mmCIF file of C-alpha atoms and ligand atoms in Angstrom:
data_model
loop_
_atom_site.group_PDB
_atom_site.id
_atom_site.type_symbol
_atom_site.label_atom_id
_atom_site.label_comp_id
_atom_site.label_asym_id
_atom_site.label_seq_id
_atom_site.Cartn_x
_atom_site.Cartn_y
_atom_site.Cartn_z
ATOM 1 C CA UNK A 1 263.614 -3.341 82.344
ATOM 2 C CA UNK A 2 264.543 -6.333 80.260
ATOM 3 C CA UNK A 3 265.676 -4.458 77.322
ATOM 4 C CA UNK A 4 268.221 -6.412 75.356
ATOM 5 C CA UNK A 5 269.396 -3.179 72.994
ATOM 6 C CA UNK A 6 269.490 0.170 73.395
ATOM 7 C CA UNK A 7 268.884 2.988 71.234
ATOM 8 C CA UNK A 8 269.432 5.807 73.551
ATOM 9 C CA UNK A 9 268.651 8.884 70.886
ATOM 10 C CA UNK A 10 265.936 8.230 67.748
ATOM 11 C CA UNK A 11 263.470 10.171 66.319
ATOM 12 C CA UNK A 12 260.567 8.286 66.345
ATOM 13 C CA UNK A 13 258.161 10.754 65.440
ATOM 14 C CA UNK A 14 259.844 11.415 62.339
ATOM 15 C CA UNK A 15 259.481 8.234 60.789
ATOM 16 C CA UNK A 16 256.545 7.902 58.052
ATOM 17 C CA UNK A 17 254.492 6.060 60.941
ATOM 18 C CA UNK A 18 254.959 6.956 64.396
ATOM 19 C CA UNK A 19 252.956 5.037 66.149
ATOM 20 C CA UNK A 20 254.137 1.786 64.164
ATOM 21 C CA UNK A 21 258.180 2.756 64.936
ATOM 22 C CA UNK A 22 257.080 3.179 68.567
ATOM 23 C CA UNK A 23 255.095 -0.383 68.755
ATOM 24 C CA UNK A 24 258.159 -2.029 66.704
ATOM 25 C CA UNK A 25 260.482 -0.582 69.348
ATOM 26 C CA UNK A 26 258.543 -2.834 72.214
ATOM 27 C CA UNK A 27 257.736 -5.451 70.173
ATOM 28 C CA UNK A 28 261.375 -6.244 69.418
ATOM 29 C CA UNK A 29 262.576 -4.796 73.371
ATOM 30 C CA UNK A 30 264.586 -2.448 72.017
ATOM 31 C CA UNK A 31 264.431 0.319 74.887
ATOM 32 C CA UNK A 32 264.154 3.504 72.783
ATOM 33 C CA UNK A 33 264.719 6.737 73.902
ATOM 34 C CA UNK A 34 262.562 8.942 71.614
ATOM 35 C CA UNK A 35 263.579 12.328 71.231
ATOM 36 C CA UNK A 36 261.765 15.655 70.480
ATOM 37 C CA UNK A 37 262.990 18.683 68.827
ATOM 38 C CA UNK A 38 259.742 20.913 70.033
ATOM 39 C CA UNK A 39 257.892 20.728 73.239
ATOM 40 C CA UNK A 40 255.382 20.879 71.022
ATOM 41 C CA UNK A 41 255.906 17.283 69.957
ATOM 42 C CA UNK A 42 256.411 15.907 73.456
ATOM 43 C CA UNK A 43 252.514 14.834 74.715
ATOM 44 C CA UNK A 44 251.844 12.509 71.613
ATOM 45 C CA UNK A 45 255.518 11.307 72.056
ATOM 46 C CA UNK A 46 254.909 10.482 75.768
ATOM 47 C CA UNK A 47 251.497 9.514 75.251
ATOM 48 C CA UNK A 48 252.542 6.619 72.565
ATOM 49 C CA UNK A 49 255.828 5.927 74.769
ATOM 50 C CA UNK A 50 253.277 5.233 78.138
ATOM 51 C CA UNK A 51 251.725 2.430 76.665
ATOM 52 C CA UNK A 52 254.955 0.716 75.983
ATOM 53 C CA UNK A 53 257.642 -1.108 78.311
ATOM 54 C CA UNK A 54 260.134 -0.393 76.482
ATOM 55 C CA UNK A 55 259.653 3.280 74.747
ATOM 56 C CA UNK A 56 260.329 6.531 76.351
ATOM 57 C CA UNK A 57 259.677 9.854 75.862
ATOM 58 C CA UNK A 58 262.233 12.952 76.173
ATOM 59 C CA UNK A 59 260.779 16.804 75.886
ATOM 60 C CA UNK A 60 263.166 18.710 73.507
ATOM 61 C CA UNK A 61 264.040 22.122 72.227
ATOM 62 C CA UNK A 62 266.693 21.276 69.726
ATOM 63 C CA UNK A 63 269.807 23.861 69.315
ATOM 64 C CA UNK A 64 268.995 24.185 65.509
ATOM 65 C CA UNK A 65 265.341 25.678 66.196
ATOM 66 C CA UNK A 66 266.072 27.950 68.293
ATOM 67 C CA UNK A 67 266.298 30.809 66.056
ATOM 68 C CA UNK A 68 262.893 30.327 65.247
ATOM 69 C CA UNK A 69 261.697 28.579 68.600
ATOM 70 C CA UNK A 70 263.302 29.842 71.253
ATOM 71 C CA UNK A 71 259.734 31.248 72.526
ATOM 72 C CA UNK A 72 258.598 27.692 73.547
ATOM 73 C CA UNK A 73 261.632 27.286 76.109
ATOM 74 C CA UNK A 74 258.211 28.431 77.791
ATOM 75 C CA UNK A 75 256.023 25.067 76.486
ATOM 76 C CA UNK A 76 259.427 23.036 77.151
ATOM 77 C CA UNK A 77 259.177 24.533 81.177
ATOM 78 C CA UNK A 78 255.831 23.624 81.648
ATOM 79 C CA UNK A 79 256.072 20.148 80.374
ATOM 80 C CA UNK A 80 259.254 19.372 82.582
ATOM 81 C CA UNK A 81 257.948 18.044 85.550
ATOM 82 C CA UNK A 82 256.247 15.319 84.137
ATOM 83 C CA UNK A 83 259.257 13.533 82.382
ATOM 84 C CA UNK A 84 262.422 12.410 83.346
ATOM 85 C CA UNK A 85 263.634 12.312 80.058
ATOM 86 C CA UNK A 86 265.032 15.526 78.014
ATOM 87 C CA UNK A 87 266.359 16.095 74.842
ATOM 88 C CA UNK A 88 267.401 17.040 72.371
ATOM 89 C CA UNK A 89 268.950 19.974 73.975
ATOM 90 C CA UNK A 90 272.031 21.450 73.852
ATOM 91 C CA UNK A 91 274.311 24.305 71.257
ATOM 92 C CA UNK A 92 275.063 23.592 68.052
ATOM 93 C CA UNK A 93 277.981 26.677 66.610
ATOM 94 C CA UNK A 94 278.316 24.744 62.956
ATOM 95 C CA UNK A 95 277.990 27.436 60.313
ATOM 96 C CA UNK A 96 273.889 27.355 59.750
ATOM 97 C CA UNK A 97 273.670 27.759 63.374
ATOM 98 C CA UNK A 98 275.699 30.414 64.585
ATOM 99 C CA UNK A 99 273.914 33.259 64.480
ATOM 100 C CA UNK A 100 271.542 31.754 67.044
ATOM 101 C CA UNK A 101 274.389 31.036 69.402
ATOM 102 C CA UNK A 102 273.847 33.466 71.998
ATOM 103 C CA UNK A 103 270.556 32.835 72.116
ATOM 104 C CA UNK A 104 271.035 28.979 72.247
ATOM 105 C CA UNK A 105 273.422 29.257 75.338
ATOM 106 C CA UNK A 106 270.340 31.388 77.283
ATOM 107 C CA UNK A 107 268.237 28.435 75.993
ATOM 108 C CA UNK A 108 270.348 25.853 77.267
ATOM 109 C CA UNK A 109 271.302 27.926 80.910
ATOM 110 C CA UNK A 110 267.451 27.757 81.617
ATOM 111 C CA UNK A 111 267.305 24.204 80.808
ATOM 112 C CA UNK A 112 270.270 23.085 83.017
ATOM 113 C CA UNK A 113 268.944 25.321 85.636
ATOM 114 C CA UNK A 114 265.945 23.712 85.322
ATOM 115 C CA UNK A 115 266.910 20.492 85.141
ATOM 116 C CA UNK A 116 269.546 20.988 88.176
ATOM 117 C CA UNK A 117 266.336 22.622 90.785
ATOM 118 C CA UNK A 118 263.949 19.600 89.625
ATOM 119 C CA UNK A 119 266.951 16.647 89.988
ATOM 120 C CA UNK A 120 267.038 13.581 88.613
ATOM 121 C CA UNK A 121 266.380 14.035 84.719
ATOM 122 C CA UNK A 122 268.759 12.473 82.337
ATOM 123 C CA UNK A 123 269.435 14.511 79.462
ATOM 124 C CA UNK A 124 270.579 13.411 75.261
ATOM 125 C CA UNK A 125 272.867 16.833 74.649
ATOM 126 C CA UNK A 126 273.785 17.770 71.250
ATOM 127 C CA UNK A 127 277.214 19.533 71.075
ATOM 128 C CA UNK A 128 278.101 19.807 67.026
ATOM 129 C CA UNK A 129 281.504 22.389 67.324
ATOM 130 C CA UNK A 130 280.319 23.071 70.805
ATOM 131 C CA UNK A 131 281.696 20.428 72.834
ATOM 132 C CA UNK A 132 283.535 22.818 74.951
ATOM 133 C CA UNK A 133 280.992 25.310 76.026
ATOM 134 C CA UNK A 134 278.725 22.330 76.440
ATOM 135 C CA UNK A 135 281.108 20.555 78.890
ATOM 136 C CA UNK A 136 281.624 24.502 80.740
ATOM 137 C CA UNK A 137 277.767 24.841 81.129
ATOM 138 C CA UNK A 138 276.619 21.157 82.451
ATOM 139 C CA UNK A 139 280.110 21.591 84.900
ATOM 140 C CA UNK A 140 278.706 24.851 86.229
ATOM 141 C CA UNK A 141 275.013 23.826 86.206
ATOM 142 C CA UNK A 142 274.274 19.861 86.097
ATOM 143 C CA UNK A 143 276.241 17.903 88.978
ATOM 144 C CA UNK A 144 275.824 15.101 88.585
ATOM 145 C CA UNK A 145 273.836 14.499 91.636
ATOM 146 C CA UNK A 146 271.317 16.779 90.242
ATOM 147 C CA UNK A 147 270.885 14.869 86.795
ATOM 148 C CA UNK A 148 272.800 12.983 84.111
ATOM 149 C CA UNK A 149 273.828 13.929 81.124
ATOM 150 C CA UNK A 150 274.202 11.545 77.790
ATOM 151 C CA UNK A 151 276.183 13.399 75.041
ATOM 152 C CA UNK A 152 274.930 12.826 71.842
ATOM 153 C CA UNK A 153 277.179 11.753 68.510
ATOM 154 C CA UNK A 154 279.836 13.448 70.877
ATOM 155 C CA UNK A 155 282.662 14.942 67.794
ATOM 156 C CA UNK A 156 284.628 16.444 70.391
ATOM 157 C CA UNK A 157 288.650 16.342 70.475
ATOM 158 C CA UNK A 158 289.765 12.896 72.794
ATOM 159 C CA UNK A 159 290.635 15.404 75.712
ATOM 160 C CA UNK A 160 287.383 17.073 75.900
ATOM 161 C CA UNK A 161 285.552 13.222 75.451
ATOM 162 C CA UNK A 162 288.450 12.390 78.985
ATOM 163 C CA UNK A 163 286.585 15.910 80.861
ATOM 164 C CA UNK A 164 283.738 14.421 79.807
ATOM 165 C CA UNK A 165 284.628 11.624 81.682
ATOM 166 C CA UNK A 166 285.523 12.573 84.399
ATOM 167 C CA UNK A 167 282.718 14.744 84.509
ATOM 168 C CA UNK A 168 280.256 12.018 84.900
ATOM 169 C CA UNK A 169 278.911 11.966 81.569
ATOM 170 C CA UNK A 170 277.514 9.015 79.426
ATOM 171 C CA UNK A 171 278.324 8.720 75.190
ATOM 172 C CA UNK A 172 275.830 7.088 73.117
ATOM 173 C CA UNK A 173 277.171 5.852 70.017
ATOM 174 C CA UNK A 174 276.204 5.477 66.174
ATOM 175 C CA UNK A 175 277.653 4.356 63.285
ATOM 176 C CA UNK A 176 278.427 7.037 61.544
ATOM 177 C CA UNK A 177 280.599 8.039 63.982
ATOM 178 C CA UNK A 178 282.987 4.788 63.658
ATOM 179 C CA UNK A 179 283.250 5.973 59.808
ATOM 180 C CA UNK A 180 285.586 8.597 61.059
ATOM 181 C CA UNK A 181 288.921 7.801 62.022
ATOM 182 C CA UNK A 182 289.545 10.822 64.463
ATOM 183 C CA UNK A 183 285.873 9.496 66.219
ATOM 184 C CA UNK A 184 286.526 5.897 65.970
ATOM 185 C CA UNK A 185 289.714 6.638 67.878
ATOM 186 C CA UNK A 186 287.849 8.860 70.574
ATOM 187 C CA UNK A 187 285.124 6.230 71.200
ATOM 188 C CA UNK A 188 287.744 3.758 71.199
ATOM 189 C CA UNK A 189 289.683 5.801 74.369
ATOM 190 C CA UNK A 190 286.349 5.754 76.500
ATOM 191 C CA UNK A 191 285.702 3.637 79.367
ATOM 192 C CA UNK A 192 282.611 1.122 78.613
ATOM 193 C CA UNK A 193 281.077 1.826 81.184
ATOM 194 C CA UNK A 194 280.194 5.236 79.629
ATOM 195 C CA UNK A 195 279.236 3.655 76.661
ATOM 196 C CA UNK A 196 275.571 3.535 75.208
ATOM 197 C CA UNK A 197 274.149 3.141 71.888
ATOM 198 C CA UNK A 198 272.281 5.213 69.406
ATOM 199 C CA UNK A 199 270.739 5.166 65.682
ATOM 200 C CA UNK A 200 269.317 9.502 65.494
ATOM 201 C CA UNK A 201 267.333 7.632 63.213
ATOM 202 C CA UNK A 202 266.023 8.511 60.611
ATOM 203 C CA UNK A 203 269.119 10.980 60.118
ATOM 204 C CA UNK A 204 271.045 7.831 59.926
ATOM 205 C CA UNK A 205 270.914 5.342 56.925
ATOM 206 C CA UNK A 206 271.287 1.406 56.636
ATOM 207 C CA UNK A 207 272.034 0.078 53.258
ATOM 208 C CA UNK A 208 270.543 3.482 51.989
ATOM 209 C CA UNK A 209 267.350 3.422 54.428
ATOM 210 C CA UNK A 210 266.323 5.248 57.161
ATOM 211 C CA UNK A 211 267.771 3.823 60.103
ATOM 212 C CA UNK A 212 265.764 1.652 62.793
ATOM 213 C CA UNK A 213 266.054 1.388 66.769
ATOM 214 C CA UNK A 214 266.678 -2.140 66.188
ATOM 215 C CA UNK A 215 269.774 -1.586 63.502
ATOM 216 C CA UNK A 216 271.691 -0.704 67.126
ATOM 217 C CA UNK A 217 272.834 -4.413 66.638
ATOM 218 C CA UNK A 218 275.065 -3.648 63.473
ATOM 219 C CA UNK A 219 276.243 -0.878 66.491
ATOM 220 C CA UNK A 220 277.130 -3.266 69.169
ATOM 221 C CA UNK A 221 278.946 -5.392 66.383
ATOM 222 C CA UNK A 222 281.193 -2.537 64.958
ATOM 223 C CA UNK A 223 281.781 -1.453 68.725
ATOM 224 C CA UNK A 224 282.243 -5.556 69.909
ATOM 225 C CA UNK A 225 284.701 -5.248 66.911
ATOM 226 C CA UNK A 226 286.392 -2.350 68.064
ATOM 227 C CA UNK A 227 286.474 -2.394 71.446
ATOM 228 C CA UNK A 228 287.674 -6.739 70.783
ATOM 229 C CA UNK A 229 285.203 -7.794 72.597
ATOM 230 C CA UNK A 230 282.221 -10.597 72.257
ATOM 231 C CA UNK A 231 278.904 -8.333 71.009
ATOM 232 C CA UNK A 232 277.305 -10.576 73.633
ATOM 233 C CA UNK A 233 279.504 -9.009 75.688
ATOM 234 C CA UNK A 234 279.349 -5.802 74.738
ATOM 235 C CA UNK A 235 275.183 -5.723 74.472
ATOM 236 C CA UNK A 236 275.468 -6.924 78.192
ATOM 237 C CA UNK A 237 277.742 -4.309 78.810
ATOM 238 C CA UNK A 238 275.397 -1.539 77.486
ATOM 239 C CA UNK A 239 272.297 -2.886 79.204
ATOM 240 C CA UNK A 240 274.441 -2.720 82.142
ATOM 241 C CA UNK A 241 274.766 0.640 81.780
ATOM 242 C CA UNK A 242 271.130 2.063 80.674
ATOM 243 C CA UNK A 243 270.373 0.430 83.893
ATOM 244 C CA UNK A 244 272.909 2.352 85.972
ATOM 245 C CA UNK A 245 271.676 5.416 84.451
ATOM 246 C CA UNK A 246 267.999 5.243 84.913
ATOM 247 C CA UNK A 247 268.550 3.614 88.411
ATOM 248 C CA UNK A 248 271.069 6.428 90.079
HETATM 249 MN MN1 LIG B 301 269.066 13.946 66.874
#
């Protein structure tokens, strides 16, 4: 992989185009991890992603669907042994979402399970107000020697982002989260080589647009800036890591 930037959790197949966000992703070597939020989405996500060197695809059953989707945990099962790749997943207890939670956490059990029995996948885990039961279930179910888990625009308190850590666990990074002071000062305690970056584009904006896998840069600068470090530095850094990650 000679991916210069990372964008380790986008949307791709929410953009206007799909097929032109996935071919800009290669074209400009960003490596790209594109998420799902339905198994449904997954086979025209991995077959664009398969054509690419830089693009791939992750099967999904996003926390905030599952009142309405939890059925296809049984679509997301039967496309898991063809990716390594899986998210979005994970619980979401903000107030639109809470009624589901008891259902999410069966969702999410399966997929660690799942996950855990096949080895080796490496997971994007959303965790909005749910960082602790998060952490609890990938503890109990995901060692990390059967899989790796990257949390997601991680709003956790700075001791649950240290479990984390010592957990095994990779953050990936956006910019929205450095607008926060209580975040900035989380991502600022975490070791970097733990650190990835993000866009959850197009949820995020740049100068009032929909973010792009490429705007990462503006990312490693704030971070560079941050962390006082060269963004040379720092985009080494987070290669460094991706390549950890997909390599263990
Ligand atoms: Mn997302």
């Amino acid at each position: 992989m000679t991916a210069k930037l990372v964008d380790f959790h986008c949307h791709l197949d929410l953009y206007r185009d799909h097929a032109a966000a996935v071919t800009e992703c290669d074209r400009l070597k960003v490596f790209t991890l594109a998420v799902t939020t339905t198994p449904l989405a997954w086979p025209r996500n991995q077959e664009l992603a398969a054509r690419t060197k830089h693009v791939r695809a992750a099967l999904g059953l996003h926390p905030q669907l599952i009142k309405e989707r939890a059925h296809e945990l049984a679509v997301w099962r039967e496309y898991l042994p063809r990716t390594r790749y899986v998210g979005e997943v994970g619980l979401d207890a903000g107030p639109a979402h809470y009624t589901s939670f008891d259902t999410q956490k069966a969702v999410f059990e399966t997929i660690l399970r799942d996950c855990a029995e096949q080895k080796g996948k490496i997971l994007t885990i959303h965790s909005v107000r749910a960082a602790k039961a998060v952490l609890d279930m990938i503890e109990t179910l995901l060692q990390p020697s059967r899989g790796s888990a990257v949390l997601h625009w991680f709003t956790g308190t700075k001791a649950e982002a240290a479990r984390a850590v010592r957990l095994g666990m990779y953050f990936s990074i956006n910019r929205e989260m450095l607008r926060n002071e209580r975040h900035r000062a989380t991502v600022t305690s975490l070791p970097l080589d733990r650190l990835l970056t993000e866009t959850d584009g197009p949820f995020t904006k740049v100068d009032g647009r929909e973010a792009r896998p490429s705007d990462v840069s503006l990312t490693i600068d704030e971070l560079a800036e941050l962390r006082s470090l060269p963004p040379k530095e720092l985009t080494e850094i987070v290669a460094s890591n991706l390549r950890n990650l997909v390599s263990d």
